[in-house]
Short mmCIF file of C-alpha atoms in Angstrom, two decimals:
data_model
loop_
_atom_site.label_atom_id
_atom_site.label_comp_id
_atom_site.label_asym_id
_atom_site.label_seq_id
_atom_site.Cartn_x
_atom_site.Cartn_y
_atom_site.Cartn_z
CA UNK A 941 20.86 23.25 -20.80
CA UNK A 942 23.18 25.28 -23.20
CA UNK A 943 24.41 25.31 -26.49
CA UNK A 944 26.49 26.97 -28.57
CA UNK A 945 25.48 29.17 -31.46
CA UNK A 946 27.75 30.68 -34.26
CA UNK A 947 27.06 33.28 -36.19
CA UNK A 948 29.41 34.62 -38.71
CA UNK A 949 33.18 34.38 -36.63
CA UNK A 950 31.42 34.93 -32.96
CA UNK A 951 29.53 32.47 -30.94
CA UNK A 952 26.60 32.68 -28.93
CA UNK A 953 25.88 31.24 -25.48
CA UNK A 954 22.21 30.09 -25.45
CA UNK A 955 20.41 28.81 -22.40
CA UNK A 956 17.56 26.74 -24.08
CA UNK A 957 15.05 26.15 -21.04
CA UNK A 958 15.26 29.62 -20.13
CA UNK A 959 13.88 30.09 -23.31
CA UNK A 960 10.79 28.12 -22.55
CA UNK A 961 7.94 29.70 -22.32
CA UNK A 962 6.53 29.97 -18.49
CA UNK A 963 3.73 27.23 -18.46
CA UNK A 964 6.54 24.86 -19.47
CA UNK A 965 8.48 25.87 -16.69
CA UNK A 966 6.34 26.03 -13.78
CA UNK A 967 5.37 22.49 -15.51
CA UNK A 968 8.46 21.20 -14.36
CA UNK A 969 8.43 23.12 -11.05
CA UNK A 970 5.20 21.03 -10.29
CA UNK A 971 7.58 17.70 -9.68
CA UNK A 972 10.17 19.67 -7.39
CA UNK A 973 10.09 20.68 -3.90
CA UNK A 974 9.12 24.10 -3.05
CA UNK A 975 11.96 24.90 -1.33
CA UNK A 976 13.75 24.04 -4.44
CA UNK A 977 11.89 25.54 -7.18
CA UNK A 978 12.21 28.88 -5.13
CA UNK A 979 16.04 28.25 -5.30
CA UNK A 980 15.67 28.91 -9.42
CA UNK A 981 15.50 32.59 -9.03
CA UNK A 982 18.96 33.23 -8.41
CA UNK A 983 19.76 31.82 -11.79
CA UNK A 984 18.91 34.78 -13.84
CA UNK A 985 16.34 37.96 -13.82
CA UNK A 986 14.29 35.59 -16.01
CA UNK A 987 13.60 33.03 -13.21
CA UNK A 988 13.29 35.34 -10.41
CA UNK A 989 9.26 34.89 -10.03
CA UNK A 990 8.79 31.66 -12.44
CA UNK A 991 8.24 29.81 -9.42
CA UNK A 992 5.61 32.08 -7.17
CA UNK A 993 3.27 31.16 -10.66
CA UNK A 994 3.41 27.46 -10.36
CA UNK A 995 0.18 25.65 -10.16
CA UNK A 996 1.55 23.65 -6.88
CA UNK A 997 3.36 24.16 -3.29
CA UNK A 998 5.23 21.23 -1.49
CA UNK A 999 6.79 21.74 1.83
CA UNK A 1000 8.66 18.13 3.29
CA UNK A 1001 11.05 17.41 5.90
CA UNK A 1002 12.15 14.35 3.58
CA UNK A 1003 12.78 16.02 0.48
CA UNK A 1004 14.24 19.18 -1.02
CA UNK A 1005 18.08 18.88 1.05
CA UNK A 1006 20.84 16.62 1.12
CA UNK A 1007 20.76 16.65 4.85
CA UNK A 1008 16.91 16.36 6.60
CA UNK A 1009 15.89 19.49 7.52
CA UNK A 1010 12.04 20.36 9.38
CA UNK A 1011 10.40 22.86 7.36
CA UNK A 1012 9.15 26.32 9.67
CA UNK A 1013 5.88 27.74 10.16
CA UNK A 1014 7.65 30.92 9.42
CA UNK A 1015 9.35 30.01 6.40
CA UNK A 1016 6.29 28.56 5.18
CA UNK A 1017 4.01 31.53 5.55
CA UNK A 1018 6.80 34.27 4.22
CA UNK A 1019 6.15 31.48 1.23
CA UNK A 1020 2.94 31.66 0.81
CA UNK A 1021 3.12 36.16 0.79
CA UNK A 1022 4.79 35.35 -2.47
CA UNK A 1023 2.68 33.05 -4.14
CA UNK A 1024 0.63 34.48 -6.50
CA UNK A 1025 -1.12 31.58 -8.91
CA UNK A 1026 -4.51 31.58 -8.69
CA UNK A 1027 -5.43 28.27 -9.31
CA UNK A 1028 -3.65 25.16 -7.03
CA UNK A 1029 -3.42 21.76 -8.43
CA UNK A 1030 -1.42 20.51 -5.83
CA UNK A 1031 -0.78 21.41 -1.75
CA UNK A 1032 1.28 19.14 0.15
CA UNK A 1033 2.58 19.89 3.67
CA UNK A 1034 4.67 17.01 5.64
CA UNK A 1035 6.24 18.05 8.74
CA UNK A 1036 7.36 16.95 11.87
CA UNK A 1037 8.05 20.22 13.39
CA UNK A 1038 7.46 21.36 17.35
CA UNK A 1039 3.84 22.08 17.95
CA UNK A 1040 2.67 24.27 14.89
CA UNK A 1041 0.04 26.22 16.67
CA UNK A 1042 -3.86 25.72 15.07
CA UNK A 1043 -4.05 29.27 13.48
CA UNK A 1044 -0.93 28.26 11.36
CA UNK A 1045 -2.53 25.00 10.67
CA UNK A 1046 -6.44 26.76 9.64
CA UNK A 1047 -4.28 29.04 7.67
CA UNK A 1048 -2.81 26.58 5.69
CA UNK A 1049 -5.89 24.77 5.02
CA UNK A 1050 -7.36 27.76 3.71
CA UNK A 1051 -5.17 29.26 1.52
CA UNK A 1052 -4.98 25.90 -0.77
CA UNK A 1053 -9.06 25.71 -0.67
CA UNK A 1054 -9.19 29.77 -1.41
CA UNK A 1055 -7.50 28.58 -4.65
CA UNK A 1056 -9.61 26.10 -5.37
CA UNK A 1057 -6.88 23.21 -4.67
CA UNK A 1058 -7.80 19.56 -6.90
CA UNK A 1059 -5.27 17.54 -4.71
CA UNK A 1060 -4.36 18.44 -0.94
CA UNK A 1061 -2.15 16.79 1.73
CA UNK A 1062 -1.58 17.28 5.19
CA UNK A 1063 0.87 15.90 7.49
CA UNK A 1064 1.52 16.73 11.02
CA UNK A 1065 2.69 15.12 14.37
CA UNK A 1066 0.56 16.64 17.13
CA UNK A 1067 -0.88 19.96 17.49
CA UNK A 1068 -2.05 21.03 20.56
CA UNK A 1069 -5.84 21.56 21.37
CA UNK A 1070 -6.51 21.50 17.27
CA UNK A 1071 -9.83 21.10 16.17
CA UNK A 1072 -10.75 20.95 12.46
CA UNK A 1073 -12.64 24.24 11.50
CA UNK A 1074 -15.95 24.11 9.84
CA UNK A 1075 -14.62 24.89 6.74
CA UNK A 1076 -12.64 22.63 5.90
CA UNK A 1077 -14.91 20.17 5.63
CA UNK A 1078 -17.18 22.09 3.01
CA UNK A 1079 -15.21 22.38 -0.49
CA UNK A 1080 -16.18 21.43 -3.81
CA UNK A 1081 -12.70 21.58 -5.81
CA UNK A 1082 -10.72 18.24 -3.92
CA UNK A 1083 -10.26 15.47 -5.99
CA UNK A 1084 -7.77 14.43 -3.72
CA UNK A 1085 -7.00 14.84 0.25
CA UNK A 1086 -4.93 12.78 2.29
CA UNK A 1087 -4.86 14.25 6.04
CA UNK A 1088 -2.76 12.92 8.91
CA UNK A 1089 -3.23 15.08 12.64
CA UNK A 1090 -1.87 13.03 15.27
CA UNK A 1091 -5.45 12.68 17.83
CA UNK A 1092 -7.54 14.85 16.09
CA UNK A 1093 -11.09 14.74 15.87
CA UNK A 1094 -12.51 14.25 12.63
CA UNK A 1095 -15.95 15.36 13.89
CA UNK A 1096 -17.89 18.00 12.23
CA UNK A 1097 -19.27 20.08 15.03
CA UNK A 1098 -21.90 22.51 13.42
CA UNK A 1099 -22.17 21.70 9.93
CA UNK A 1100 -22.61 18.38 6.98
CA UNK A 1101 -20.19 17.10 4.88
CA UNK A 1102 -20.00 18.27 1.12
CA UNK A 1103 -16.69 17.07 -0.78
CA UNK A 1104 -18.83 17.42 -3.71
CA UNK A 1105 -15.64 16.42 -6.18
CA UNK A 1106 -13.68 13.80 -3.60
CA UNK A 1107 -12.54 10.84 -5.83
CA UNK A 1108 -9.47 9.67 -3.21
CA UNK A 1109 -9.36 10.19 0.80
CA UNK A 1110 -6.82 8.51 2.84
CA UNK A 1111 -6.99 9.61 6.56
CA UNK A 1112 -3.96 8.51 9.12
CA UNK A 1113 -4.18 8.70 13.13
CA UNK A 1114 -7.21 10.40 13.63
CA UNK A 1115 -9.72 9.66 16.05
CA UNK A 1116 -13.10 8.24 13.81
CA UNK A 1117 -16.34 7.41 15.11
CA UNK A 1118 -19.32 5.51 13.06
CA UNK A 1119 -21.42 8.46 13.09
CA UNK A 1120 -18.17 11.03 12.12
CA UNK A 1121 -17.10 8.09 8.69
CA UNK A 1122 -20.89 7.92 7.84
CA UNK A 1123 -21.20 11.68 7.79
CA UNK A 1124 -18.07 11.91 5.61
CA UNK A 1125 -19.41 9.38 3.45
CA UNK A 1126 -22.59 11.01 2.92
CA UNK A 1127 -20.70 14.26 1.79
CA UNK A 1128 -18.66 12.74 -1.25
CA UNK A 1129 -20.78 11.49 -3.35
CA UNK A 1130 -18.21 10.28 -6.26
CA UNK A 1131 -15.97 8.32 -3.69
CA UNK A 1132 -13.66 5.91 -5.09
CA UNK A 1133 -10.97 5.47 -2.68
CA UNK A 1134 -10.80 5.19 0.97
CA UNK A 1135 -7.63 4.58 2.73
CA UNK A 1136 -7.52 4.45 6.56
CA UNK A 1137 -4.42 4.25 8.78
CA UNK A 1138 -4.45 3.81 12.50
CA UNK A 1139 -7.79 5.29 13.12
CA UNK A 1140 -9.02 4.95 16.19
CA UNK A 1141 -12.67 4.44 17.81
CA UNK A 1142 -14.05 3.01 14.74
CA UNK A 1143 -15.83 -0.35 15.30
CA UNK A 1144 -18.54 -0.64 12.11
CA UNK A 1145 -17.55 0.44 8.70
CA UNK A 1146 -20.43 0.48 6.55
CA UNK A 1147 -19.72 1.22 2.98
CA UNK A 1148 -23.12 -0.04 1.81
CA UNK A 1149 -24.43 3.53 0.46
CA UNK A 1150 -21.43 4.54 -1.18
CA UNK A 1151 -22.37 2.88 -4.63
CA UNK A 1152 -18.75 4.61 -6.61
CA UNK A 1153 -16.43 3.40 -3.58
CA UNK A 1154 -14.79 0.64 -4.89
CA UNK A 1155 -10.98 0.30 -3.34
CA UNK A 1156 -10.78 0.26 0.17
CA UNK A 1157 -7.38 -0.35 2.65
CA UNK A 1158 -7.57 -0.41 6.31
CA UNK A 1159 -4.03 -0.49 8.11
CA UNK A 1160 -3.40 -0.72 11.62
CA UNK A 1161 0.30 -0.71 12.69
CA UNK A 1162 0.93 -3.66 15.17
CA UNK A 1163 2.46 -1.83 17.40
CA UNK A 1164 0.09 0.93 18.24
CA UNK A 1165 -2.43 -1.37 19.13
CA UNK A 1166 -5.10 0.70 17.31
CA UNK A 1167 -8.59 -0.73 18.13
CA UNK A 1168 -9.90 -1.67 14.35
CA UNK A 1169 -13.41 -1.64 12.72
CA UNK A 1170 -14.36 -5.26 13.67
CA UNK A 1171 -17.16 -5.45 10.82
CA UNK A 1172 -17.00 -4.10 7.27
CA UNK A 1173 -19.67 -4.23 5.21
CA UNK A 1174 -18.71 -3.26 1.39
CA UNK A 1175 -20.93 -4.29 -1.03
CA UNK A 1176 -19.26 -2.27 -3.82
CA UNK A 1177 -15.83 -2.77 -2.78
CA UNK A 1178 -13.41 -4.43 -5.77
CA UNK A 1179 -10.34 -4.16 -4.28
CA UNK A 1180 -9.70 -4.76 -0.97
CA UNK A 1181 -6.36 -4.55 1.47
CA UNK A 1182 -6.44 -5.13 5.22
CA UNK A 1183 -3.56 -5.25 7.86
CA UNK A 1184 -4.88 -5.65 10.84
CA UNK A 1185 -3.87 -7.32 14.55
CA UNK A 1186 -7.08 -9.15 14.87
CA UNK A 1187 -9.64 -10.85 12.59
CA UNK A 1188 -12.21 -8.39 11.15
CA UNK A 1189 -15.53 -9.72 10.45
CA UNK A 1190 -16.85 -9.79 6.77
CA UNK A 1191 -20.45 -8.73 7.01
CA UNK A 1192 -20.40 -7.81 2.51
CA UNK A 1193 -17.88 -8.35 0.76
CA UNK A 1194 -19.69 -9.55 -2.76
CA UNK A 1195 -18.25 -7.47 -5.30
CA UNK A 1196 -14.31 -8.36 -4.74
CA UNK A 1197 -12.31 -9.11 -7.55
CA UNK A 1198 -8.89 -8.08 -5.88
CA UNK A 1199 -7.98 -8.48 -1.86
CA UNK A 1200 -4.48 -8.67 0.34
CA UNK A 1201 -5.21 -9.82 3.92
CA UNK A 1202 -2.59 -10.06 6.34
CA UNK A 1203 -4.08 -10.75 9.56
CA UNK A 1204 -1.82 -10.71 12.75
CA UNK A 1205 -3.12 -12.11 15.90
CA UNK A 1206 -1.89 -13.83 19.18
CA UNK A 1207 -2.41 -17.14 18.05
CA UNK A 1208 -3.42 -19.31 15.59
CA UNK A 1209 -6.17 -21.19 17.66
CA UNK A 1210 -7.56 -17.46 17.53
CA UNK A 1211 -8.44 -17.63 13.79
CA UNK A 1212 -9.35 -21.30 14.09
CA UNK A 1213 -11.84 -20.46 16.76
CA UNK A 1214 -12.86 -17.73 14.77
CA UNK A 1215 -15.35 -17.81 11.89
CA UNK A 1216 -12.27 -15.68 9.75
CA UNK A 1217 -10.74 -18.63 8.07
CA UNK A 1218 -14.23 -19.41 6.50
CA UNK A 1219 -14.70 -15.64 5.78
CA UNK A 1220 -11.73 -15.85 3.79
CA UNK A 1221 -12.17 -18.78 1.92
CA UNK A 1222 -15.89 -17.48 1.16
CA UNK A 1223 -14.22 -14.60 -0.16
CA UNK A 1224 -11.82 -16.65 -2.62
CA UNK A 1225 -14.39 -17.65 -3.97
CA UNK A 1226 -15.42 -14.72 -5.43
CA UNK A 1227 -12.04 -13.53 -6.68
CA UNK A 1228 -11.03 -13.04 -9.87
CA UNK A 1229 -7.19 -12.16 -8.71
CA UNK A 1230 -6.06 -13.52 -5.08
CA UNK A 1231 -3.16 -12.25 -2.56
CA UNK A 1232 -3.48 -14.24 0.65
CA UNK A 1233 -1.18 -15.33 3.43
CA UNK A 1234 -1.93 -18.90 3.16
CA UNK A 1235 -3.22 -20.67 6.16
CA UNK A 1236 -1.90 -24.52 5.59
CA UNK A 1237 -3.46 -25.51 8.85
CA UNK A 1238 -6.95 -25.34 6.80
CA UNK A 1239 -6.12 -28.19 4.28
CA UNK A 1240 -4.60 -29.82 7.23
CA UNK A 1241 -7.46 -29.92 9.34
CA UNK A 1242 -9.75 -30.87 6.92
CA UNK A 1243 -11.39 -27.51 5.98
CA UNK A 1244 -13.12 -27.47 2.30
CA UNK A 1245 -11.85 -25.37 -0.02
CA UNK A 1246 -14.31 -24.06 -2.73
CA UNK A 1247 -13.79 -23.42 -6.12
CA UNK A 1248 -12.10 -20.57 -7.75
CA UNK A 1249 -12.69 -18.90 -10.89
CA UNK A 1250 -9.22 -16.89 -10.82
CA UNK A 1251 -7.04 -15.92 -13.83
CA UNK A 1252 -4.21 -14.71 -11.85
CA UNK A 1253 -2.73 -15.74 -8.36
CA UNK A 1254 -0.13 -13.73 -6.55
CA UNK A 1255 1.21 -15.62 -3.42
CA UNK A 1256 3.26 -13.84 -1.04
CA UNK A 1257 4.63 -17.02 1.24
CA UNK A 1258 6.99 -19.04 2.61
CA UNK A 1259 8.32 -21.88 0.67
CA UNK A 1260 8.34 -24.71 3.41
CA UNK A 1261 6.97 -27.43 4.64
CA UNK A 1262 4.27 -25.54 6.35
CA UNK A 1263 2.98 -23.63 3.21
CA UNK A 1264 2.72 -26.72 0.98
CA UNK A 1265 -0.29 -28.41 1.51
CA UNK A 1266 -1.97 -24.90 1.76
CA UNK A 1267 -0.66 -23.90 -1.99
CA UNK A 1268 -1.44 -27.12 -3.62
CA UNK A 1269 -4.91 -27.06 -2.58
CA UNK A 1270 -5.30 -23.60 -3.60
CA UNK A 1271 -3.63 -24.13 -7.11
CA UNK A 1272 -6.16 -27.29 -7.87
CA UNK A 1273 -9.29 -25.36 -6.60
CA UNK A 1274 -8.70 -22.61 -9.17
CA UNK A 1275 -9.93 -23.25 -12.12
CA UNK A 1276 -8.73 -21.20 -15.34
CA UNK A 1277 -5.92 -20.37 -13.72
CA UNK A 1278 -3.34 -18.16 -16.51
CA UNK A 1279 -0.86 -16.65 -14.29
CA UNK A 1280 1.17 -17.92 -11.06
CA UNK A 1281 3.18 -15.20 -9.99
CA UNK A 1282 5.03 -16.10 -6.28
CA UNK A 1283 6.44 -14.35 -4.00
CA UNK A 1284 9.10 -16.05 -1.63
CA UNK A 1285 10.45 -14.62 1.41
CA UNK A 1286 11.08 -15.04 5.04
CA UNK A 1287 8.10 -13.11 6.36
CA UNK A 1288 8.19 -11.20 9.51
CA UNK A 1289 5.74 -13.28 11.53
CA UNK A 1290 5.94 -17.10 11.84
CA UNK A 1291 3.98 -19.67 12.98
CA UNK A 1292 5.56 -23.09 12.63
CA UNK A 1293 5.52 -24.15 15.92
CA UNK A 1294 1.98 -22.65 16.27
CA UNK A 1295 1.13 -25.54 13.59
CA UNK A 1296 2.52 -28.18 15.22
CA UNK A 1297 1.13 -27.03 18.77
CA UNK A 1298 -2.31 -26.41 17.61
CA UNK A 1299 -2.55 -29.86 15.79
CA UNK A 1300 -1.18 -31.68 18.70
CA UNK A 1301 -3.45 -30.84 20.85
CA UNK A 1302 -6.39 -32.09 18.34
CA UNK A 1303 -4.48 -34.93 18.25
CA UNK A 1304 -3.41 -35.32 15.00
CA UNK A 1305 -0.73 -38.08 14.51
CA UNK A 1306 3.06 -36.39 14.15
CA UNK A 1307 4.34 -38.34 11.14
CA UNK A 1308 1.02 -38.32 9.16
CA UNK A 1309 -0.01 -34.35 9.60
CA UNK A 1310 3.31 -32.93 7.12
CA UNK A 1311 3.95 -36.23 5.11
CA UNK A 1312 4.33 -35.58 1.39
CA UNK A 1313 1.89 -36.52 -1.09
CA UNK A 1314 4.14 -35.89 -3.83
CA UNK A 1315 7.09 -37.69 -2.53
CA UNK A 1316 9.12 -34.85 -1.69
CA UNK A 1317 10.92 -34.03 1.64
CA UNK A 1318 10.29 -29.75 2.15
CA UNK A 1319 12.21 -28.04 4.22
CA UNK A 1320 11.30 -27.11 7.88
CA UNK A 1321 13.02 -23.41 7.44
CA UNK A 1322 13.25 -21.37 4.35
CA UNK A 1323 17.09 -21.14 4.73
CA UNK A 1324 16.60 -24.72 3.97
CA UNK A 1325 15.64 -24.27 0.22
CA UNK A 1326 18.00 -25.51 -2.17
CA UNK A 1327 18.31 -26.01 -5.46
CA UNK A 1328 16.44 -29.11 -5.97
CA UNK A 1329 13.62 -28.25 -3.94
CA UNK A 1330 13.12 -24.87 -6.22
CA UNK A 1331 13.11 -27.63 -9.02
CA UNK A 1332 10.09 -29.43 -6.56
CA UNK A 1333 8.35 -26.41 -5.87
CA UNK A 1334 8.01 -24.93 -9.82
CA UNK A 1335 7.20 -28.77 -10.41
CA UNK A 1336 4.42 -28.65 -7.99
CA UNK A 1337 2.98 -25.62 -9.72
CA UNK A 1338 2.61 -27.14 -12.75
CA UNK A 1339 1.07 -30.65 -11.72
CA UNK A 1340 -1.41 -28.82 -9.29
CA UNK A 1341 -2.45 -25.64 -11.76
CA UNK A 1342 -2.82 -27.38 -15.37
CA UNK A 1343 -4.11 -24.15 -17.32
CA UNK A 1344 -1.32 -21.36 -16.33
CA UNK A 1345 0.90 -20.71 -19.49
CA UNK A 1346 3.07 -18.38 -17.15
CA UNK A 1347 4.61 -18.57 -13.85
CA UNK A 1348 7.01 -15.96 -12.21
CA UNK A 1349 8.54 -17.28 -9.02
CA UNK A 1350 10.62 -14.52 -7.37
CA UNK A 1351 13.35 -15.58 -4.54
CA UNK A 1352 13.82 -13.31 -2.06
CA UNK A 1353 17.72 -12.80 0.26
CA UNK A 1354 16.41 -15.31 2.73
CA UNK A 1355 16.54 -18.05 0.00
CA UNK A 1356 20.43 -17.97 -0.47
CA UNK A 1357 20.94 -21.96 -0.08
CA UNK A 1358 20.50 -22.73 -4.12
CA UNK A 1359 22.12 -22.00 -6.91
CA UNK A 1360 20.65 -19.72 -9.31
CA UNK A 1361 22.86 -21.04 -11.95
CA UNK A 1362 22.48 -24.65 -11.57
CA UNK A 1363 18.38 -24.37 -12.39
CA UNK A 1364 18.66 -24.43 -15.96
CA UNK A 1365 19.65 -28.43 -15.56
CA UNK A 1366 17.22 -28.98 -12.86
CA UNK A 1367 14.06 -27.30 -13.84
CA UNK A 1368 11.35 -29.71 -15.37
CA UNK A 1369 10.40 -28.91 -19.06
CA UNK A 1370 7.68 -27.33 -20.47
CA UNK A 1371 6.99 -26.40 -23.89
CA UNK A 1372 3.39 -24.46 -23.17
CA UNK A 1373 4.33 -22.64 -19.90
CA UNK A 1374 6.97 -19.72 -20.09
CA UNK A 1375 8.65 -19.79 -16.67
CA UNK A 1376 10.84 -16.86 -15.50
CA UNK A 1377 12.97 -17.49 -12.11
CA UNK A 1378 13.84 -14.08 -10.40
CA UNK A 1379 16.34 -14.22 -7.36
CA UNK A 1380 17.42 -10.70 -5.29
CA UNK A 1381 19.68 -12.81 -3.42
CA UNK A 1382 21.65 -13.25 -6.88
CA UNK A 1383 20.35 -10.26 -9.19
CA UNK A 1384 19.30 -12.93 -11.83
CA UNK A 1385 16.44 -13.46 -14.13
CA UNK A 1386 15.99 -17.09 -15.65
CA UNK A 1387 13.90 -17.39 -18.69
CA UNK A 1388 12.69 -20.92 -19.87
#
């Protein structure tokens, strides 16, 4: 930034954030790439070392370029000659480049823990023969550490656990036994965060001891076919995400107030078989804010519902035939119910025909199993959602949930059969409920 001074008949070309004082500076440094804070020393003698002072390092493939470019070992240790802060807030390393070797790797690691690093990231595809070093797992500065080494161990070898200050881990591909997360658990004894992505080996996550860990997510990518933890037992756990392939088995679960489940499995006679449906419906019941997939087949077949005590209620469904019965039991079982917010899409898995095969073969009787109670005809497909039946469906909210005084249905692209601007005349009315229509497919927001 510059402006222009005068004084007396001459003028004066001032560069204000030169000016700053160096804290500032290396303040703003802290939200740029490394490779382009070090870039600011050609501007001027005055910026030639602001940079090598900064209070955080970030090295990514993603960022930093117009054009992707993969960060080099070399590059990044003729960086770190010329770093000279003391004290590191921030280290984060992302790279897919060729087969860093493990001294690189151990060097990296300790540099940022020689200066006493608060939040550290790590990010490589595979390194051959790499085995985490002792020392890293013994540090009392991380507040923060996410770390992602494609098949590596995380198995301390000759020494315990002590991440004395660890508030938030998140761990991606690693291989994880029970005995390797129970030793890590033991070592961070203010634990409030555990992400885990695509771990492998582990089959019994037992969160039981950890009294501070209260958000946990588990994510398995389909298609890796990662084998996941098939019982959790959290205790302590508030807010809860799982993606899985298969059904995990709730063993404690008794503190939630907050959980997304999206279970994806061969078949739906596998969850019906299963004792996950009533897992999850147990856990409803103890939710004080709900995002769930919901399984229609349940009201369907008869399964009992219990009672909610939920303020808000996020749905993230279809809007068809299939999800109806599913969402009106779900919207009359929870009582005090403020807030409907609902998510429409066409979601990547689908199970229609699942429905209809599964019920068949109980025998349930083709024109009674998706009749209407309400009256109204729903649509097989989402593409089959027009206007009126957007009329139906906000209707249906507010006969089956009489204590929300706001609902926020959101349409996503594969909703593009009504007319956004035809609602206003077909939307019922409702002088205690403020009801706000958002549609991607049109970039509209309708207020009412």
């Amino acid at each position: 930034m510059k402006s222009w001074c005068r004084g007396g008949d001459h003028r004066r070309n001032v560069d204000l954030i030169s000016s700053l004082p160096n804290a500032i500076l290396q303040h703003i440094l802290i939200y740029v790439p490394t490779q382009l804070a070090i870039s600011t020393s050609v501007l001027s003698r005055r910026w030639r070392h602001v940079w090598s002072d900064t209070p955080s390092l970030s090295f990514d493939d993603d960022t930093g370029t117009y054009r992707r470019r993969v960060v080099h070992a070399a590059w990044i240790n003729e960086t770190l000659t010329r770093y000279t802060a003391p004290k590191m807030i921030k280290f984060h390393l992302k790279t897919n480049m060729i087969n860093p070797t493990a001294a690189d790797v151990d060097r990296w690691i300790q540099f940022s823990m020689h200066r006493s690093v608060e939040n550290l990231s790590l990010s490589f595809g595979f390194v051959d023969g790499y085995k985490i070093p002792d020392f890293f797992y013994i540090n009392s500065s991380i507040k923060q550490l996410s770390f992602q080494i494609l098949c590596v161990n995380m198995i301390p070898r000759r020494c315990s656990v002590s991440w004395t200050s660890l508030e938030k881990l998140s761990l991606r591909n690693c291989i994880l036994s029970d005995e390797s997360i129970a030793m890590i658990l033991c070592g961070c004894p203010i634990l409030e965060s555990l992400a885990l992505f695509d771990c492998h080996k582990l089959k019994v996550l037992d969160l039981s001891k950890s009294l501070r860990l209260t958000t946990l997510e588990v994510i398995n990518d389909i298609r890796f076919r990662v084998p996941e933890p098939s019982h959790i037992v959290a205790p302590h756990i508030h807010h809860l995400r799982l993606r899985y392939y298969k059904s995990p088995i709730f063993v404690d679960v008794s503190s939630l107030t907050e959980a997304n489940v999206d279970v994806s499995v061969h078949s739906l006679q596998e969850i019906l078989e299963s004792d996950f449906l009533q897992a999850i419906l147990k856990m409803l019941e103890k939710l004080q804010n709900a995002y769930f997939w919901l399984l229609s087949i349940a009201e369907v077949c008869g399964v009992t519902f219990p009672m909610l005590k939920i303020k808000a209620l996020t749905l993230e469904t279809e809007i068809y035939q299939y999800a109806i019965p599913g969402i009106q039991r779900l919207l009359q079982n929870s009582l005090g119910l403020k807030m409907v917010t609902v998510h429409a899409r066409g979601l990547y898995k689908s199970v229609d025909s699942e429905y209809d095969n599964y019920l068949d073969l109980q025998d349930f009787n083709l024109d009674q199993r998706w009749k209407p109670k309400d009256g109204v005809f729903w649509n097989r497909f989402s593409s089959g959602l027009d206007t009126k039946l957007v009329a139906s469906f906000v209707e249906l909210v507010l006969k089956n949930a009489m204590t929300i005084d706001k609902m926020v249905p959101q349409f996503y692209r594969s909703y593009h059969n009504f007319k956004f601007e035809e609602l206003v005349q077909t939307l019922p009315q409702n002088n205690t409920v403020s009801i706000i229509v958002l549609s991607t497919m049109h970039n509209g927001t309708l207020i009412i």
